[in-house]
XYZ file of C-alpha atoms in Angstrom:
385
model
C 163.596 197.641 114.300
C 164.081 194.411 113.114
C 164.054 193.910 108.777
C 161.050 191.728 107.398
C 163.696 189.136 106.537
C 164.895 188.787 109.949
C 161.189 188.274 111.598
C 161.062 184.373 112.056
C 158.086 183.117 110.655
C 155.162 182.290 112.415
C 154.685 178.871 112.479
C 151.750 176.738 110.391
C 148.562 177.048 112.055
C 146.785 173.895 111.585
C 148.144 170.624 111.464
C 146.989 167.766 108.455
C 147.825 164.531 109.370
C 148.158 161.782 106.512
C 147.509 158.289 107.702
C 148.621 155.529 105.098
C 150.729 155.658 101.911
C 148.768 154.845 99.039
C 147.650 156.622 95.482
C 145.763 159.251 96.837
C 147.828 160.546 99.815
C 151.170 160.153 97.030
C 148.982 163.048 94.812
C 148.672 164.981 98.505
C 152.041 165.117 99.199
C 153.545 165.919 96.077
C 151.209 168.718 96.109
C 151.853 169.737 99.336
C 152.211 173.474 98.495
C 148.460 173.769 97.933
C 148.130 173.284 101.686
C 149.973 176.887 103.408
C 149.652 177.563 106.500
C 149.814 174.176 107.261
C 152.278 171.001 108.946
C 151.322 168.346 107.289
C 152.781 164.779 108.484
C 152.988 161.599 106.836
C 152.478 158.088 108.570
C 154.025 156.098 106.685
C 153.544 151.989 107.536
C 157.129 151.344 105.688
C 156.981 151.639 101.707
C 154.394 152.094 98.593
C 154.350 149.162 96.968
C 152.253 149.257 93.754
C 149.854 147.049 93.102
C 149.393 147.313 89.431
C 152.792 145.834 88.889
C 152.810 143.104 91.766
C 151.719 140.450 89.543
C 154.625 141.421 86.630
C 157.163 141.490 90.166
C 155.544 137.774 91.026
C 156.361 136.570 87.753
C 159.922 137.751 87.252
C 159.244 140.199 84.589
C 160.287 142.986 87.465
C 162.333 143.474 90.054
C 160.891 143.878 93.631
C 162.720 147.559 93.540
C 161.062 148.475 90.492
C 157.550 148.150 92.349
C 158.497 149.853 95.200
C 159.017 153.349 96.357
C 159.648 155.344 99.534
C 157.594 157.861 100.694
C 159.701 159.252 103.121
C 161.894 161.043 100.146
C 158.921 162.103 98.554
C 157.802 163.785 101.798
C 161.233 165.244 101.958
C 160.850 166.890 98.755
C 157.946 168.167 99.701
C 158.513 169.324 102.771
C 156.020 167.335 104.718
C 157.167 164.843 108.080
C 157.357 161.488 107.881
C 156.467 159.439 110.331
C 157.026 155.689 110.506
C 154.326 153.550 112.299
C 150.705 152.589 112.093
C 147.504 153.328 112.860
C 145.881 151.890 115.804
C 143.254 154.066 116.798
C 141.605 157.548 116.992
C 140.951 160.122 120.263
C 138.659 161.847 118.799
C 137.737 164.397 121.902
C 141.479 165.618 121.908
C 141.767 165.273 118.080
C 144.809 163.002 118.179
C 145.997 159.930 115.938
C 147.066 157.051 118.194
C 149.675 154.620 116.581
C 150.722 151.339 117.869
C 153.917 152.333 119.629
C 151.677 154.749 121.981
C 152.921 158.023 119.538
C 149.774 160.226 119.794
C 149.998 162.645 116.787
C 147.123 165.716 117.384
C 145.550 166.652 114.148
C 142.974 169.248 112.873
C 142.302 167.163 109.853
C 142.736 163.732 109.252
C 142.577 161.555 106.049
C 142.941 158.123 106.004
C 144.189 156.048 103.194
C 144.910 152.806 104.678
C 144.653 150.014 101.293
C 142.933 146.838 102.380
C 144.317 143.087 103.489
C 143.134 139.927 101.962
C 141.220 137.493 104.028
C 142.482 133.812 104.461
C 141.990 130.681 106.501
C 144.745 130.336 109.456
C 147.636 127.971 107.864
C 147.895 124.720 109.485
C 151.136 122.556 110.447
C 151.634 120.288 109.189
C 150.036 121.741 105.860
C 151.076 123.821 102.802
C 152.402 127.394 102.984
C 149.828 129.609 103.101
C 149.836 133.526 101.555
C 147.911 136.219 100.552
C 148.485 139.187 97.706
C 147.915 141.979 100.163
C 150.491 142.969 102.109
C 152.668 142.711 98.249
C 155.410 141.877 100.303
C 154.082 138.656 100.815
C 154.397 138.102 97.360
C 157.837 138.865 97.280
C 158.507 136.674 99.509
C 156.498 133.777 97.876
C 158.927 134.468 94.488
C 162.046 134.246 96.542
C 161.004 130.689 98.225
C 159.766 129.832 94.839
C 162.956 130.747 92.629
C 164.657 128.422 95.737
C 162.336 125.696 95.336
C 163.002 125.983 91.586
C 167.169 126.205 91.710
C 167.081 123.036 93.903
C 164.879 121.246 90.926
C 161.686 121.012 92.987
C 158.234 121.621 91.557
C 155.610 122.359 94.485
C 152.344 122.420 93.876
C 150.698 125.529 93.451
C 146.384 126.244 94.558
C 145.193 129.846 93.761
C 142.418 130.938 95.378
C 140.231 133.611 93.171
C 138.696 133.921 90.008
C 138.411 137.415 90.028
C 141.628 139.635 88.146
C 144.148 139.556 91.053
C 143.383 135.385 91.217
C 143.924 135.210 87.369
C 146.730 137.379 87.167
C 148.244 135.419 90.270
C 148.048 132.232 88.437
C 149.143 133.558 84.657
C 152.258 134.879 86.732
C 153.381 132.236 88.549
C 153.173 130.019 85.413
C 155.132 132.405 83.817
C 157.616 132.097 86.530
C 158.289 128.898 86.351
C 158.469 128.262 82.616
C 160.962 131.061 83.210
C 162.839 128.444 85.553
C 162.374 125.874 83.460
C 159.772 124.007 86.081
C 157.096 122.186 84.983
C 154.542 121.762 88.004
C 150.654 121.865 88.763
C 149.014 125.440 89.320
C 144.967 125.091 89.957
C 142.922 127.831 90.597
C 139.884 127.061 92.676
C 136.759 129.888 92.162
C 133.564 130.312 93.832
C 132.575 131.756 90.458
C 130.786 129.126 88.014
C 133.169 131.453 85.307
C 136.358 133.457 85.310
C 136.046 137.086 85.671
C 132.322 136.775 86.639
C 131.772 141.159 86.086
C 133.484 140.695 82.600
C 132.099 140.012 79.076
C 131.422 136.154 78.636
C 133.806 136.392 75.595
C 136.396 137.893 77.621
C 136.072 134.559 80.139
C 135.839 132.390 77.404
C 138.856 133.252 76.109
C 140.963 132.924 79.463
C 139.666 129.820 80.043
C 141.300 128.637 77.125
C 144.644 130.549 77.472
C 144.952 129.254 81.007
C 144.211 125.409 79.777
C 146.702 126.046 76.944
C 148.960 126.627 79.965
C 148.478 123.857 81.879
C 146.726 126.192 84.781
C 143.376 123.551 85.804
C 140.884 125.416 86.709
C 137.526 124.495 89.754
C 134.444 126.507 89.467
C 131.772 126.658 92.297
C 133.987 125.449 94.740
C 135.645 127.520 97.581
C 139.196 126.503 99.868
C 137.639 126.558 103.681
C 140.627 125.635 105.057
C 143.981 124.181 105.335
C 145.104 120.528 106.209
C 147.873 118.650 106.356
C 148.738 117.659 102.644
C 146.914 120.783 100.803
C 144.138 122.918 101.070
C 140.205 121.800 102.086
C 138.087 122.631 99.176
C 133.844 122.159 99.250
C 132.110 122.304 95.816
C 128.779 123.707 95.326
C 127.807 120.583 93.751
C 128.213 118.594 96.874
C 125.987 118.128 99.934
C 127.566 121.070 102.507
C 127.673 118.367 105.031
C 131.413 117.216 107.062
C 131.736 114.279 104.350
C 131.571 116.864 101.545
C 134.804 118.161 102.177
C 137.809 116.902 99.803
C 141.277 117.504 99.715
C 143.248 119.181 96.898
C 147.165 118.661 97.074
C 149.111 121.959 97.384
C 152.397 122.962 98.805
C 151.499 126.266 98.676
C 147.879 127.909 98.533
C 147.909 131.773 97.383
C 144.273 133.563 98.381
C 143.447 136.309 95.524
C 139.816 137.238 96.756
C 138.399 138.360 99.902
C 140.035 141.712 99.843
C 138.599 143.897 102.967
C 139.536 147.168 104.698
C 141.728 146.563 107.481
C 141.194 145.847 111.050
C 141.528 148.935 112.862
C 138.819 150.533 110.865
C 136.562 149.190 113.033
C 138.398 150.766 116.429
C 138.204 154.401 115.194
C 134.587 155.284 116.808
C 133.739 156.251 113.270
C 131.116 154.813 110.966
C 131.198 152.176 108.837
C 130.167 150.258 106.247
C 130.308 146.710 107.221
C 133.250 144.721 104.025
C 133.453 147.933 103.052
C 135.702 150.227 105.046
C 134.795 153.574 106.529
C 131.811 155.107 105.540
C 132.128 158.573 103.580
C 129.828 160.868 101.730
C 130.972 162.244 98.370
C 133.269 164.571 99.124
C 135.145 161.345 100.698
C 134.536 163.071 104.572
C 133.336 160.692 106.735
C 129.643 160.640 107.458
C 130.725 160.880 111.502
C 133.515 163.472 111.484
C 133.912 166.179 108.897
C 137.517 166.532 109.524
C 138.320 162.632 108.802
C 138.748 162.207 104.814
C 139.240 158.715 103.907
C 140.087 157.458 100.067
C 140.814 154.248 98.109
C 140.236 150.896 99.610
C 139.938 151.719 103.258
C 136.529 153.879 102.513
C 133.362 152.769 101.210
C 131.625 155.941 99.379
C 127.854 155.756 100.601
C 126.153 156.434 97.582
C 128.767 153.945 94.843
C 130.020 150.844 95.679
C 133.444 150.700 94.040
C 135.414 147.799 93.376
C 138.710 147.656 94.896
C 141.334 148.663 92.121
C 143.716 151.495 92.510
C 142.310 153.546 88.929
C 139.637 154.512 91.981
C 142.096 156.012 94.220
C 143.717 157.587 91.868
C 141.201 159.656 90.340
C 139.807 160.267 94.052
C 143.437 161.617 94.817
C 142.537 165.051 92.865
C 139.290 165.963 95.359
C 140.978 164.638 98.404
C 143.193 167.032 98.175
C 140.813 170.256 96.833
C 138.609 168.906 99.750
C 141.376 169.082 102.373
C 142.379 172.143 100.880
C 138.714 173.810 100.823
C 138.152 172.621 104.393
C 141.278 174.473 106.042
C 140.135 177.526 104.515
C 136.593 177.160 105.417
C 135.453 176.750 101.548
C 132.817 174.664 100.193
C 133.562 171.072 99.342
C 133.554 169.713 95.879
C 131.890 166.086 95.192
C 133.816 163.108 93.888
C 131.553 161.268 91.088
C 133.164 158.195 89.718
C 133.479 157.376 86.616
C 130.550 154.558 85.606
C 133.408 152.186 83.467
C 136.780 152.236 84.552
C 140.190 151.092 81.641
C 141.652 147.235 83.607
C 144.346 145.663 82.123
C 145.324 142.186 83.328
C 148.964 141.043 83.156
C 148.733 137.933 81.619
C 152.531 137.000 81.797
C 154.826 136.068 79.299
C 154.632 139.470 77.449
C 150.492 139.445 76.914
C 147.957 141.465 78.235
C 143.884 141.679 78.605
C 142.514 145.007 78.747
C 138.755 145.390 79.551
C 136.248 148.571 79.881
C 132.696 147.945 80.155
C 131.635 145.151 77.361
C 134.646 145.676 75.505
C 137.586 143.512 75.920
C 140.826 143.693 74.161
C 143.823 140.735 74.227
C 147.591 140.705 73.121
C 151.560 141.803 73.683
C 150.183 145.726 72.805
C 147.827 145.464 75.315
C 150.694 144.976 77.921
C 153.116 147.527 76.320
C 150.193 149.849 77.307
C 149.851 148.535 80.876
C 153.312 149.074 81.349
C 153.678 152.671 79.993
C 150.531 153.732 82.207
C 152.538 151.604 85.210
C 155.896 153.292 84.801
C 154.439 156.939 84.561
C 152.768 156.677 87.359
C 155.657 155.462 89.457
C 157.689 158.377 87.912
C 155.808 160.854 88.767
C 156.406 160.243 92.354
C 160.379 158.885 92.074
């Protein structure tokens, strides 16, 4: 009779699969051994890049390296498989995961954590270069053809679209870049908003407005970009009759939307429910409101009952539940709820060593501010390096 040691083990009885790299399904993974009995598999579109340090990346302040990670070797460690490719759809009858290449990966529970893309007119040719903050590639690649701009002595004419924090941080940045180039050239950022940081205190936006005219940054309130054309980037003002003739030009060689942030595409192909600019609808205990074995977290699901604003302090504190939740529903257990927090801690990189931190009503400004951002940046990134 054969020893306990030598009995092979039977082999995991359900199967989790993980769509999408972001904050919460990091916290899964690294956890992984609260999941037994289980094969949990990671799809993995190619990197976690971290979007609370994007802006400090755009500016020069970090490297690209420094704001990026690979999941794969955390999923190593862990002992969960990694799978490279994306999402394109769900079977739902035969409980599978299609990706794009045609893999079908079967699943008894699913989460989805899938970020969200940014929105932006189609670029024209010719017209300026046209690029968005989400993918944060993109923005890598905007520094790179910036820096070369800059080393051949050219200074092309920056339009940021956004008023909100990713639009303001966008702008501070790439000012900081090029006075870190030595480059003196136009940035203008162009908001719907009649104010900066329209969910912010007044004093808060009062005081940006003057940092960013201290820096040269011009800023256009009630006006939105509708377009590209040849020679910059088709703005209409709210002041203006929204006939053809009220269009105008503003020069750009390069337009950068900030706003307009929505879940991606293939959201809408799952045969799931939704919530339309919103992402995937899911009830508290972040299931979906179609499927009790679909989870879905951060900016890819809209929570029925709170509308959340898209910044990654949400996924991170949903990361805990998801994974009691995905736990609790492979052994038949009763769910928990997810409640968020009514005022969540934002700190704006500002560039050039300074930093805005706001909560609720009450705002806070300087280089301590940033020293903060950057201590709650880098532990987060260590915990999963």
């Amino acid at each position: 009779m054969p020893h306990l040691s030598d009995t092979p083990a039977a082999p995991p009885s359900r199967q989790l699969v993980l769509v999408g790299a972001g904050h919460a399904h990091l916290h899964v993974v690294s956890h992984r051994h609260r999941l037994d009995d289980t094969r949990v598999t990671l799809v993995d579109p190619g990197g976690f890049w971290y979007s609370g340090m994007a802006n400090g990346m755009l500016g020069g302040r970090l490297t690209p390296a420094e704001d990026r990670l690979d999941p794969a070797r955390l999923a190593a460690r862990h002992g969960v498989t990694a799978v490279r490719g994306r999402l394109a759809g769900l079977d739902l009858i035969h409980r599978q995961a299609i990706l794009e290449d045609g893999r079908a990966l079967p699943f008894d529970l699913l989460s989805l954590n899938l970020g969200s893309i940014c929105q932006a007119p189609p670029a024209r040719r010719p017209g300026p270069a046209v690029w968005t903050v989400k993918p944060i590639p993109c923005l890598v690649a905007l520094r790179r053809c910036l820096e070369a701009d800059f080393r051949r002595g050219a200074g092309p004419r920056l339009v940021v679209v956004g008023g909100g924090a990713s639009g303001v941080e966008v702008a501070c940045n790439l000012s900081a870049l090029s006075r870190r180039h030595g480059v003196n050239n136009t940035i203008t950022l162009v908001t719907r908003g009649q104010r900066l940081l329209e969910d912010a205190p007044r004093g808060a936006s009062r005081w940006l407005s003057r940092l960013l005219a201290r820096r040269g940054i011009q800023v256009l309130g009630g006006t939105s970009v509708i377009g590209h054309a040849a020679g910059g980037a088709l703005i209409r003002s709210d002041e203006t009759l929204r006939g053809e003739d009220s269009l105008a030009l503003l020069e750009a060689d390069h337009v950068i939307h900030a706003s307009g942030l929505t879940p991606p595409r293939v959201i809408d192909r799952l045969g799931l429910p939704v919530i339309p600019d919103r992402g995937l609808a899911v009830a508290s205990s972040l299931q979906s409101t179609g499927d009790p074995d679909v989870f879905a977290a951060g900016d890819c699901a809209a929570m029925v009952d709170h509308r959340l604003p898209r910044l990654g302090v949400y996924s991170v504190r949903q990361a805990p539940v998801l994974l009691d939740n995905l736990a609790a529903r492979l052994a038949d257990r009763p769910l928990r709820d997810h409640v968020p927090q009514p005022r969540a801690l934002a700190i704006l990189d500002l560039g050039e060593g300074l930093g805005l931190a706001i909560r609720g009503q009450s705002w806070w400004t300087g280089r301590l501010m940033l020293l903060w951002k950057r201590w709650l940046d880098r532990r987060f990134m260590a915990r999963y390096r």
